[in-house]
Structures are given as C-alpha cells and as structure tokens.
Amino acid sequence: MEKYIFFFLSGLAVFSALMVLISRKPVHSVLYLILCFFAIAGHYILLNAQFLAVVHIIVYAGAIMVLFLFTLMMLNLNIVGEVRKSVLARVAAVIAGGLLLVTLVAALKGLNLSTSLSANTQIGMTSNIGKVLFNEYMFPFEAASILFLSAMVGAVMIGKKEEEEEMTNVQMTNDK
Amino acid sequence: MVDTIQLMPISYYLSLCSLLFAIGVVGVLIKRNALVIFMSIELMLNSINLLLAAFSVYHNNAAGQILVIFIMVVAAAEVAAGLSILVVTYRKNNSIDMNLLNQLKG
C-alpha cells in the first residue's frame, strides 16, 4: 500500500516540477509548484514526520507561494510577455542538468547503505521535535528569529519607494 | 499507538531527490524570468529537505528534521529579500529579466 502511495506522490512531484519549467505563464508555474509542494508534504506524512508535513504546508504553500503570487500579480507580467533564452542555450542547459542527474545517481548507486529500518519511528512527532529543538538547538532557534527580523527589515527597506520618486508620482496623479 | 509504516528503501528517496534537484538546476539554467528562477531554487531546497527528513527517519535521529526547519527559515528569508529586490528592478525597468540584474553593482 505504501509503495503505491510513494510512487503516486513521486510521480506527482516530478510531473509538477517539470510543468513548472514547461508552462509559459509564470502564474501556472506558481500553481504547479504549489502542487509539487503538496506532493512533498505527502512524502513527509509517509515518513511519519507529521510536524514537518504541517509546517511545510503552512510555510511553503501558505506563506512563500502566496508571496510569489502577490508579487506576480502586482508586477502584471503576463501582459509584458516572457523573454526566452535561445534554443541552443536551452538545449545546453537540459544536457547539463541531465549530466548532473546521471552523476548524482551514479555516485549514489555505489553507496552501501545499511537497510536496517526502524519501522516504528516516532521521532517526527511534534512533542519529540519540540523537545529536541528547545533543548539542544535553542541558540540556533534564537539566531533564526534574528535572521527573520533582519530579512523583514531588509525587505521593507529595499522595497520602499524613494522619496523623490514618490513625489513625482504624486505630482503625476495631481496633473492627471 | 501501533502503526508500522513500511518504509521505502532509502535509494528510492535518493533517486527522487536527485531528480527533483536536477529539475531545479535545469530551471535555473533555462529561464530568464527571475521569478521562475527563484521558484527553481525553492524546488532544489525542497528536494534537499525531503532527503534530510528521509535520512533522519532512517537513522532515527531528529537532528535532520531540525535542520529541515532551519532550511525553511532561511528559504523564507531569502524569498522575502529577493522578491523585494525584484520589485525594485521591475519598478526601474519594467521587466524582471535576469540579465538586467547585472545593474546591481555595489
């Protein structure tokens, strides 16, 4: 049973990841990427990592992709049209990616992994993750919060309109 | 709570994550739309996250899943900063072509 779910989720993830690249409109790319993230969340559940699955959906599908969609719709890119690379560059890129895949798979194939599986793992449970996070990884957790704060301040600083630009905009609207 | 989840062999996860990572790399290489390039980077980060979680479950060690949480934090911060740079670029030249970002000279 788990085998079928695994292959279904893997197929869904790979398909939607490919569609992110194939689809022309950026909005479709975003929607396919959300589908891919849901498939990966299913993988987390299959691994019994329930906390990660929920956090993954909340953070990626709920926050990051919504941010992408907001930006996309604010910029109104679909009208401008997409600039594309030349065919030669694209073929070269696909060959390079394929070579990377072959190299990775070939390198990992020789790996002799012990297959002693602990079938009944409970480490992905929220209580266990919380205990480990707040006992052993307290300092990185606090550092991550500072990183978030600085990213937030940086985003606001960069995205803020400059003073003169704003003045001209106001004037333009007044003229109209 | 008796749930025996039959785990897939770890090599399956290795192959799947390699494939997703390669797709992300191809996406970074073939696209000129900076937004789609960001999405491909997210895809690569996600394949690494999945592999970390898989290994953490196989070795029965929670450290891998903690690292996944920190990677998510860094990814969210990166997207917030990167998208604001994109918005500024768009405001200046009405396009988010990746080649325009060579104007970013310090």
Tab-separated table of C-alpha atoms in Angstrom:
chain	number	residue	atom	x	y	z
A	1	MET	CA	0.000	0.000	0.000
A	2	GLU	CA	2.716	2.467	0.994
A	3	LYS	CA	4.548	1.562	-2.155
A	4	TYR	CA	1.704	2.748	-4.364
A	5	ILE	CA	1.334	5.951	-2.382
A	6	PHE	CA	5.063	6.552	-2.651
A	7	PHE	CA	5.107	6.100	-6.402
A	8	PHE	CA	1.982	8.180	-6.884
A	9	LEU	CA	3.405	11.045	-4.836
A	10	SER	CA	6.781	10.791	-6.555
A	11	GLY	CA	5.169	10.858	-9.973
A	12	LEU	CA	3.041	13.826	-8.979
A	13	ALA	CA	6.053	15.705	-7.612
A	14	VAL	CA	8.212	15.088	-10.676
A	15	PHE	CA	5.374	15.861	-13.088
A	16	SER	CA	4.502	19.138	-11.434
A	17	ALA	CA	8.176	20.074	-11.133
A	18	LEU	CA	8.549	19.538	-14.874
A	19	MET	CA	5.408	21.528	-15.558
A	20	VAL	CA	6.884	24.436	-13.586
A	21	LEU	CA	9.555	24.637	-16.265
A	22	ILE	CA	7.369	23.830	-19.247
A	23	SER	CA	4.480	26.204	-18.667
A	24	ARG	CA	4.878	29.588	-20.294
A	25	LYS	CA	2.886	31.715	-17.907
A	26	PRO	CA	4.503	32.384	-14.534
A	27	VAL	CA	1.133	32.033	-12.779
A	28	HIS	CA	0.850	28.438	-13.989
A	29	SER	CA	4.385	27.797	-12.781
A	30	VAL	CA	3.449	29.016	-9.323
A	31	LEU	CA	0.343	26.827	-9.200
A	32	TYR	CA	2.266	23.747	-10.333
A	33	LEU	CA	4.922	24.458	-7.736
A	34	ILE	CA	2.217	24.516	-5.053
A	35	LEU	CA	1.059	21.097	-6.303
A	36	CYS	CA	4.645	19.862	-6.073
A	37	PHE	CA	4.902	21.130	-2.503
A	38	PHE	CA	1.728	19.278	-1.552
A	39	ALA	CA	3.185	16.081	-3.003
A	40	ILE	CA	6.315	16.598	-0.919
A	41	ALA	CA	4.144	17.174	2.154
A	42	GLY	CA	2.552	13.806	1.402
A	43	HIS	CA	6.035	12.305	1.388
A	44	TYR	CA	6.652	13.755	4.839
A	45	ILE	CA	3.472	12.151	6.108
A	46	LEU	CA	4.571	8.870	4.557
A	47	LEU	CA	7.814	9.190	6.509
A	48	ASN	CA	5.780	9.765	9.682
A	49	ALA	CA	7.247	13.255	10.008
A	50	GLN	CA	3.945	14.888	10.799
A	51	PHE	CA	5.239	18.117	12.240
A	52	LEU	CA	7.362	18.737	9.156
A	53	ALA	CA	4.436	18.000	6.873
A	54	VAL	CA	2.216	20.575	8.536
A	55	VAL	CA	4.972	23.190	8.795
A	56	HIS	CA	5.853	22.577	5.161
A	57	ILE	CA	2.301	23.268	4.024
A	58	ILE	CA	1.955	26.328	6.251
A	59	VAL	CA	5.301	27.875	5.346
A	60	TYR	CA	5.624	26.971	1.677
A	61	ALA	CA	2.091	26.768	0.328
A	62	GLY	CA	0.736	29.266	2.824
A	63	ALA	CA	3.431	31.915	3.006
A	64	ILE	CA	6.115	31.652	0.355
A	65	MET	CA	3.924	30.817	-2.616
A	66	VAL	CA	1.368	33.431	-1.614
A	67	LEU	CA	4.238	35.922	-1.575
A	68	PHE	CA	5.190	34.765	-5.076
A	69	LEU	CA	1.623	35.121	-6.295
A	70	PHE	CA	1.276	38.571	-4.797
A	71	THR	CA	4.459	39.735	-6.468
A	72	LEU	CA	3.466	38.175	-9.753
A	73	MET	CA	0.058	39.796	-9.794
A	74	MET	CA	1.427	43.130	-8.644
A	75	LEU	CA	4.014	43.162	-11.426
A	76	ASN	CA	1.469	42.118	-14.057
A	77	LEU	CA	3.975	40.053	-16.007
A	78	ASN	CA	1.615	38.151	-18.231
A	79	ILE	CA	0.988	41.175	-20.403
A	80	VAL	CA	4.643	42.028	-20.846
A	81	GLY	CA	5.361	38.555	-22.157
A	82	GLU	CA	8.199	36.279	-21.344
A	83	VAL	CA	11.668	36.683	-22.702
A	84	ARG	CA	13.132	33.321	-23.608
A	85	LYS	CA	16.635	32.086	-23.981
A	86	SER	CA	17.893	30.824	-27.326
A	87	VAL	CA	17.276	27.226	-28.285
A	88	LEU	CA	20.980	26.430	-28.085
A	89	ALA	CA	21.235	27.745	-24.538
A	90	ARG	CA	18.180	25.774	-23.502
A	91	VAL	CA	19.422	22.529	-25.029
A	92	ALA	CA	22.794	23.042	-23.368
A	93	ALA	CA	21.065	23.675	-20.033
A	94	VAL	CA	18.991	20.500	-20.299
A	95	ILE	CA	22.092	18.476	-21.188
A	96	ALA	CA	23.958	19.968	-18.238
A	97	GLY	CA	21.099	19.128	-15.893
A	98	GLY	CA	20.882	15.601	-17.261
A	99	LEU	CA	24.596	15.122	-16.747
A	100	LEU	CA	24.246	16.327	-13.176
A	101	LEU	CA	21.450	13.805	-12.616
A	102	VAL	CA	23.492	10.967	-14.113
A	103	THR	CA	26.483	11.911	-11.986
A	104	LEU	CA	24.424	12.081	-8.799
A	105	VAL	CA	22.683	8.775	-9.409
A	106	ALA	CA	25.916	7.037	-10.407
A	107	ALA	CA	27.730	8.376	-7.367
A	108	LEU	CA	24.937	7.374	-5.006
A	109	LYS	CA	24.477	3.957	-6.570
A	110	GLY	CA	27.791	2.711	-5.247
A	111	LEU	CA	26.818	3.749	-1.772
A	112	ASN	CA	26.304	0.793	0.503
A	113	LEU	CA	23.553	1.866	2.799
A	114	SER	CA	22.514	-0.302	5.654
A	115	THR	CA	18.872	-1.142	5.263
A	116	SER	CA	18.174	-1.746	8.902
A	117	LEU	CA	14.936	0.143	9.035
A	118	SER	CA	13.333	1.121	12.258
A	119	ALA	CA	9.803	0.593	11.101
A	120	ASN	CA	8.066	2.209	14.028
A	121	THR	CA	9.690	5.589	14.291
A	122	GLN	CA	8.165	8.235	16.472
A	123	ILE	CA	10.821	10.903	16.033
A	124	GLY	CA	8.749	13.005	13.663
A	125	MET	CA	6.079	13.625	16.266
A	126	THR	CA	5.594	17.203	17.372
A	127	SER	CA	6.425	16.538	21.022
A	128	ASN	CA	9.708	14.885	20.153
A	129	ILE	CA	10.718	17.581	17.668
A	130	GLY	CA	9.858	20.256	20.203
A	131	LYS	CA	11.931	18.610	22.920
A	132	VAL	CA	14.966	18.330	20.671
A	133	LEU	CA	14.533	21.833	19.262
A	134	PHE	CA	14.251	23.583	22.602
A	135	ASN	CA	16.855	21.533	24.422
A	136	GLU	CA	19.704	21.004	22.010
A	137	TYR	CA	19.054	23.660	19.366
A	138	MET	CA	17.979	26.614	21.468
A	139	PHE	CA	20.668	29.009	20.247
A	140	PRO	CA	20.162	28.311	16.504
A	141	PHE	CA	16.446	28.819	17.056
A	142	GLU	CA	17.003	32.284	18.511
A	143	ALA	CA	19.513	33.111	15.796
A	144	ALA	CA	16.921	32.128	13.194
A	145	SER	CA	14.458	34.565	14.719
A	146	ILE	CA	17.029	37.364	14.434
A	147	LEU	CA	17.655	36.344	10.827
A	148	PHE	CA	13.940	36.620	10.162
A	149	LEU	CA	13.773	40.049	11.747
A	150	SER	CA	16.674	41.307	9.663
A	151	ALA	CA	15.173	39.839	6.487
A	152	MET	CA	11.888	41.579	7.248
A	153	VAL	CA	13.572	44.928	7.869
A	154	GLY	CA	15.716	44.473	4.758
A	155	ALA	CA	12.718	43.658	2.585
A	156	VAL	CA	10.871	46.740	3.775
A	157	MET	CA	13.944	48.929	3.283
A	158	ILE	CA	14.620	47.676	-0.239
A	159	GLY	CA	11.020	47.656	-1.344
A	160	LYS	CA	10.253	51.113	-0.031
A	161	LYS	CA	9.768	53.748	-2.697
A	162	GLU	CA	12.316	56.507	-2.698
A	163	GLU	CA	11.289	59.957	-1.599
A	164	GLU	CA	11.717	61.790	-4.937
A	165	GLU	CA	10.081	59.003	-6.894
A	166	GLU	CA	7.099	59.215	-4.635
A	167	MET	CA	6.902	62.972	-5.080
A	168	THR	CA	6.912	62.697	-8.875
A	169	ASN	CA	4.242	60.013	-8.688
A	170	VAL	CA	2.069	62.237	-6.544
A	171	GLN	CA	2.615	65.115	-8.939
A	172	MET	CA	1.743	62.956	-11.918
A	173	THR	CA	-1.509	61.900	-10.330
A	174	ASN	CA	-2.253	65.517	-9.461
A	175	ASP	CA	-1.622	66.559	-13.053
A	176	LYS	CA	-3.993	63.944	-14.267
B	1	MET	CA	-0.228	3.758	19.117
B	2	VAL	CA	0.730	0.860	16.926
B	3	ASP	CA	1.383	1.974	13.419
B	4	THR	CA	4.020	0.112	11.497
B	5	ILE	CA	4.789	2.186	8.491
B	6	GLN	CA	6.584	0.219	5.853
B	7	LEU	CA	9.412	2.477	4.775
B	8	MET	CA	10.619	2.569	1.210
B	9	PRO	CA	14.282	1.786	0.586
B	10	ILE	CA	16.411	4.879	1.034
B	11	SER	CA	17.722	4.552	-2.522
B	12	TYR	CA	14.260	5.445	-3.815
B	13	TYR	CA	14.392	8.679	-1.906
B	14	LEU	CA	17.905	9.321	-3.189
B	15	SER	CA	16.776	8.899	-6.790
B	16	LEU	CA	13.663	11.021	-6.354
B	17	CYS	CA	15.544	13.845	-4.684
B	18	SER	CA	18.340	13.747	-7.270
B	19	LEU	CA	15.708	14.023	-9.986
B	20	LEU	CA	13.965	16.955	-8.329
B	21	PHE	CA	17.294	18.674	-7.718
B	22	ALA	CA	18.314	18.224	-11.359
B	23	ILE	CA	14.981	19.673	-12.492
B	24	GLY	CA	15.639	22.676	-10.278
B	25	VAL	CA	19.108	23.145	-11.759
B	26	VAL	CA	17.712	22.970	-15.296
B	27	GLY	CA	15.090	25.534	-14.337
B	28	VAL	CA	17.735	27.956	-13.114
B	29	LEU	CA	19.667	27.480	-16.344
B	30	ILE	CA	16.895	27.717	-18.943
B	31	LYS	CA	14.745	30.523	-17.582
B	32	ARG	CA	15.306	34.244	-17.833
B	33	ASN	CA	12.336	35.223	-15.748
B	34	ALA	CA	13.841	35.897	-12.326
B	35	LEU	CA	10.663	34.807	-10.561
B	36	VAL	CA	10.762	31.346	-12.112
B	37	ILE	CA	14.440	31.102	-11.223
B	38	PHE	CA	13.516	31.778	-7.606
B	39	MET	CA	10.921	29.029	-7.804
B	40	SER	CA	13.504	26.597	-9.159
B	41	ILE	CA	15.749	27.429	-6.214
B	42	GLU	CA	12.834	26.647	-3.907
B	43	LEU	CA	12.449	23.324	-5.684
B	44	MET	CA	16.103	22.461	-5.070
B	45	LEU	CA	15.834	23.399	-1.407
B	46	ASN	CA	12.762	21.209	-1.115
B	47	SER	CA	14.446	18.173	-2.609
B	48	ILE	CA	17.255	18.564	-0.067
B	49	ASN	CA	14.690	18.943	2.722
B	50	LEU	CA	12.957	15.740	1.729
B	51	LEU	CA	16.227	13.824	1.647
B	52	LEU	CA	17.242	15.186	5.052
B	53	ALA	CA	13.905	14.133	6.521
B	54	ALA	CA	14.187	10.683	4.945
B	55	PHE	CA	17.675	10.104	6.342
B	56	SER	CA	16.606	11.430	9.720
B	57	VAL	CA	13.806	8.878	9.848
B	58	TYR	CA	16.050	6.056	8.682
B	59	HIS	CA	18.710	6.779	11.294
B	60	ASN	CA	16.134	7.511	13.973
B	61	ASN	CA	17.798	10.817	14.727
B	62	ALA	CA	15.772	14.007	14.990
B	63	ALA	CA	18.662	16.341	14.090
B	64	GLY	CA	17.885	16.028	10.390
B	65	GLN	CA	14.348	17.260	10.837
B	66	ILE	CA	15.539	20.199	12.928
B	67	LEU	CA	17.882	21.126	10.090
B	68	VAL	CA	14.917	21.000	7.695
B	69	ILE	CA	13.133	23.568	9.846
B	70	PHE	CA	16.149	25.876	9.721
B	71	ILE	CA	16.404	25.480	5.950
B	72	MET	CA	12.761	26.530	5.711
B	73	VAL	CA	13.561	29.631	7.793
B	74	VAL	CA	16.446	30.573	5.522
B	75	ALA	CA	14.361	29.941	2.397
B	76	ALA	CA	11.581	32.199	3.649
B	77	ALA	CA	14.037	34.976	4.496
B	78	GLU	CA	15.718	34.614	1.098
B	79	VAL	CA	12.413	34.845	-0.743
B	80	ALA	CA	11.352	37.930	1.190
B	81	ALA	CA	14.583	39.781	0.420
B	82	GLY	CA	14.852	38.521	-3.159
B	83	LEU	CA	11.310	39.417	-4.135
B	84	SER	CA	11.692	42.947	-2.810
B	85	ILE	CA	14.816	43.330	-4.971
B	86	LEU	CA	12.771	42.062	-7.930
B	87	VAL	CA	10.026	44.583	-7.264
B	88	VAL	CA	12.575	47.408	-7.267
B	89	THR	CA	14.115	46.102	-10.504
B	90	TYR	CA	10.699	45.930	-12.094
B	91	ARG	CA	9.892	49.443	-10.995
B	92	LYS	CA	13.079	50.716	-12.614
B	93	ASN	CA	12.985	48.904	-15.996
B	94	ASN	CA	9.501	47.370	-16.288
B	95	SER	CA	10.904	43.866	-16.632
B	96	ILE	CA	12.351	41.166	-14.406
B	97	ASP	CA	14.741	39.699	-16.923
B	98	MET	CA	17.598	38.081	-15.045
B	99	ASN	CA	20.164	39.783	-17.292
B	100	LEU	CA	19.038	43.176	-16.017
B	101	LEU	CA	20.296	42.270	-12.586
B	102	ASN	CA	23.855	42.978	-13.686
B	103	GLN	CA	22.995	46.565	-12.876
B	104	LEU	CA	23.362	45.603	-9.232
B	105	LYS	CA	26.881	46.868	-8.836
B	106	GLY	CA	27.878	47.686	-5.317
